[in-house]
PDB file of C-alpha atoms in Angstrom:
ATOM      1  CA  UNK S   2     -33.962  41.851-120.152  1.00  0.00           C
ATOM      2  CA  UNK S   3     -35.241  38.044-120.517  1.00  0.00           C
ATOM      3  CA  UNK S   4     -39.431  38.539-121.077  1.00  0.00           C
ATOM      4  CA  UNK S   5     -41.972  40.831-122.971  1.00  0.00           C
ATOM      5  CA  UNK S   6     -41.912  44.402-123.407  1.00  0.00           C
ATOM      6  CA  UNK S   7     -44.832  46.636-124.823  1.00  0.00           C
ATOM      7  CA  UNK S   8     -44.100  49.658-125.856  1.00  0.00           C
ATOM      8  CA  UNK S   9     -45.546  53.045-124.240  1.00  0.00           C
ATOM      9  CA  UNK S  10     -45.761  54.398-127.574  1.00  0.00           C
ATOM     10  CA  UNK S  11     -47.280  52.196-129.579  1.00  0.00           C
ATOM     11  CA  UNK S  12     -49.736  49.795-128.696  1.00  0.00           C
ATOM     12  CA  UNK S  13     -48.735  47.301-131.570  1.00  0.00           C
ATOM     13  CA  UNK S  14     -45.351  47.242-130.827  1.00  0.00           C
ATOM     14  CA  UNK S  15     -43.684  44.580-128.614  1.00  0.00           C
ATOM     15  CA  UNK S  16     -40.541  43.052-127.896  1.00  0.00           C
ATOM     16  CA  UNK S  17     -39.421  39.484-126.568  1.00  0.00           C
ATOM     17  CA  UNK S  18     -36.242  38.441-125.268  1.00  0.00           C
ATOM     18  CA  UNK S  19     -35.795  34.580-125.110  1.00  0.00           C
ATOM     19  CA  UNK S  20     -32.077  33.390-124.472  1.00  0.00           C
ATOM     20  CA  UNK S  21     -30.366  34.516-127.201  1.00  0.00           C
ATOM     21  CA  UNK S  22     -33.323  35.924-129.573  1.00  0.00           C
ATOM     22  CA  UNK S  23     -34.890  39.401-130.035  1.00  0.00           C
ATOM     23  CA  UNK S  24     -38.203  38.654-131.249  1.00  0.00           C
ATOM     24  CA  UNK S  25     -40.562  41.569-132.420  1.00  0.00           C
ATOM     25  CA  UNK S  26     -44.277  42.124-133.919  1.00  0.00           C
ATOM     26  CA  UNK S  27     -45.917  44.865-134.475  1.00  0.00           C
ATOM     27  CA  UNK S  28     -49.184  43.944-134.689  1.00  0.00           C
ATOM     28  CA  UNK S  29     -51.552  40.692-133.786  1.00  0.00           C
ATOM     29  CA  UNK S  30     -51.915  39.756-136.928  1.00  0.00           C
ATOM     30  CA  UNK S  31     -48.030  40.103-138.322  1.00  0.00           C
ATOM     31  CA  UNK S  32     -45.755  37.176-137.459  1.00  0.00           C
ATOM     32  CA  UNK S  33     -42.930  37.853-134.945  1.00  0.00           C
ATOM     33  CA  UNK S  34     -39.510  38.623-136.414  1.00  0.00           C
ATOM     34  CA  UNK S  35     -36.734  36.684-134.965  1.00  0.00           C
ATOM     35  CA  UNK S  36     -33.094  37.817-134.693  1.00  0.00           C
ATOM     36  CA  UNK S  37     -29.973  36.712-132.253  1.00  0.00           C
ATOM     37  CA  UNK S  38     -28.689  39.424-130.176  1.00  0.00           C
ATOM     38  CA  UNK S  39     -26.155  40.092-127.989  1.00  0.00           C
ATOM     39  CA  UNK S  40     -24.693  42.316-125.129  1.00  0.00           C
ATOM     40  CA  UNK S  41     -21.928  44.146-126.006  1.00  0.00           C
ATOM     41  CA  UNK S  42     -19.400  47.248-125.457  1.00  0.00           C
ATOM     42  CA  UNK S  43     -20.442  48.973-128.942  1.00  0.00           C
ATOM     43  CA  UNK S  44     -22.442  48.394-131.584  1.00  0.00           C
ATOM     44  CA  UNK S  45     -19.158  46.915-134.235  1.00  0.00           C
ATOM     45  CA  UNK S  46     -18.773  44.490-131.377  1.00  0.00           C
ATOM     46  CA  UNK S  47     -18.944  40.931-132.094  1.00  0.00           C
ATOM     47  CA  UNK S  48     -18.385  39.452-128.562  1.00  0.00           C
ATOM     48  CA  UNK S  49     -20.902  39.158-126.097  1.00  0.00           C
ATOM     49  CA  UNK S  50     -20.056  41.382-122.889  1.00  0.00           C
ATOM     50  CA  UNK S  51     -23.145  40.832-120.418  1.00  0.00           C
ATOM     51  CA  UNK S  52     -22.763  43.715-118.984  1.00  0.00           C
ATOM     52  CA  UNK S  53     -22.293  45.920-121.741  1.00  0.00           C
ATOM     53  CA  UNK S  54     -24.865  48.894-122.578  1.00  0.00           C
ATOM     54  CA  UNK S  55     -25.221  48.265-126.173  1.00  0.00           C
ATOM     55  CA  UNK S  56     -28.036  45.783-127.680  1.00  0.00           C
ATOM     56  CA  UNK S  57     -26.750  44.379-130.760  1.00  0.00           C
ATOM     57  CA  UNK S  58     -28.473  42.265-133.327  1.00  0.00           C
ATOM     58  CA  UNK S  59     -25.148  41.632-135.332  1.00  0.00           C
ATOM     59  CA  UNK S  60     -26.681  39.078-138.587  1.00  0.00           C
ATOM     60  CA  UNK S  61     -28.764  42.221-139.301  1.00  0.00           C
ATOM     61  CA  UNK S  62     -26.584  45.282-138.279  1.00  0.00           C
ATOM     62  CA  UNK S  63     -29.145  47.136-135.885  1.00  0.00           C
ATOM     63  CA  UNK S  64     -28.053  48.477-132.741  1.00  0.00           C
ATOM     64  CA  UNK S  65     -29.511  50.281-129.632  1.00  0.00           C
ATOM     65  CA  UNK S  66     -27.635  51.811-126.388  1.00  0.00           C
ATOM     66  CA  UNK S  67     -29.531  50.792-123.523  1.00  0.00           C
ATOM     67  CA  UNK S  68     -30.117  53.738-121.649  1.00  0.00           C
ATOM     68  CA  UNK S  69     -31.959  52.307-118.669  1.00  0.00           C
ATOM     69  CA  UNK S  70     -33.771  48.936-117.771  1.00  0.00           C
ATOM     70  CA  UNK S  71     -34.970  47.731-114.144  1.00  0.00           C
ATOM     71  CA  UNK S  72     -37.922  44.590-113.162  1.00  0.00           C
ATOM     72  CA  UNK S  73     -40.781  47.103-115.340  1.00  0.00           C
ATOM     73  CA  UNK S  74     -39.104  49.390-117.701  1.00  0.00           C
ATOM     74  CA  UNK S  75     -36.946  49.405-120.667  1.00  0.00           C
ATOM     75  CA  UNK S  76     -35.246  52.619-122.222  1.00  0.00           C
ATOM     76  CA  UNK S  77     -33.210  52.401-125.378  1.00  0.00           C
ATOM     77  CA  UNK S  78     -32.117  54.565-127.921  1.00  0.00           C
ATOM     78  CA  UNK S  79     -31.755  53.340-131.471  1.00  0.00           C
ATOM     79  CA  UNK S  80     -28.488  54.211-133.092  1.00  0.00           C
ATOM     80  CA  UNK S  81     -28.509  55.574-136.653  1.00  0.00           C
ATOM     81  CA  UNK S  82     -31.819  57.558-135.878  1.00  0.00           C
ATOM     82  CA  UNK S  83     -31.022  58.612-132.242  1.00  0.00           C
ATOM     83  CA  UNK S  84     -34.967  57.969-131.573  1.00  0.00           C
ATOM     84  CA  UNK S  85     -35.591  57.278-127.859  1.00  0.00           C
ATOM     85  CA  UNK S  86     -37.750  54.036-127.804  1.00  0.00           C
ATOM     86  CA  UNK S  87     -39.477  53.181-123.900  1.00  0.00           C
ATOM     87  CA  UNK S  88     -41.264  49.892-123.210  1.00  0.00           C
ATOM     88  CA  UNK S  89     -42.815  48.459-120.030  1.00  0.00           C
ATOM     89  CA  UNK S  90     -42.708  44.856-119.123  1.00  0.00           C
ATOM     90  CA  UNK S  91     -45.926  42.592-119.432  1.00  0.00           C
ATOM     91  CA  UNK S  92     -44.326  39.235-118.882  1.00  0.00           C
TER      92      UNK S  92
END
């Protein structure tokens, strides 16, 4: 998951993984957000689980189930609006 991801569906949209951070912008001339994540079992979980299927950013309460992720694509679905979200890697 480490890297960049651009999303298929919007052009603006992009997502970085670095260690522990989940870093997002949405445009080139908005700063990047920056909030810890973890791996977990479910989204109420507090304890990292690397092989768990849920992304959780737990300071800020936003989850996503990862529905599928290999070396060029990412699939998740964000929980609360169900919204399927696909990115493809760049770096």
């Amino acid at each position: 998951m480490q890297g960049k991801w651009k999303s298929i569906d919007d052009a603006n949209n992009v997502l970085w993984f670095q260690d522990t951070w989940r870093k997002e912008s949405t445009g080139s001339n908005k700063p990047w957000s920056k909030d810890a994540f973890i791996l977990a079992d479910a989204c109420n979980s507090k304890v990292q689980n690397t092989s768990g299927s849920y992304l959780v950013c737990p300071n800020i309460d936003l989850c996503w189930y990862i529905i599928s992720i290999n070396a060029t694509t990412l699939q998740l679905s964000y929980i609360g609006r169900g919204n399927t979200l696909m990115y493809k890697r760049i770096r």
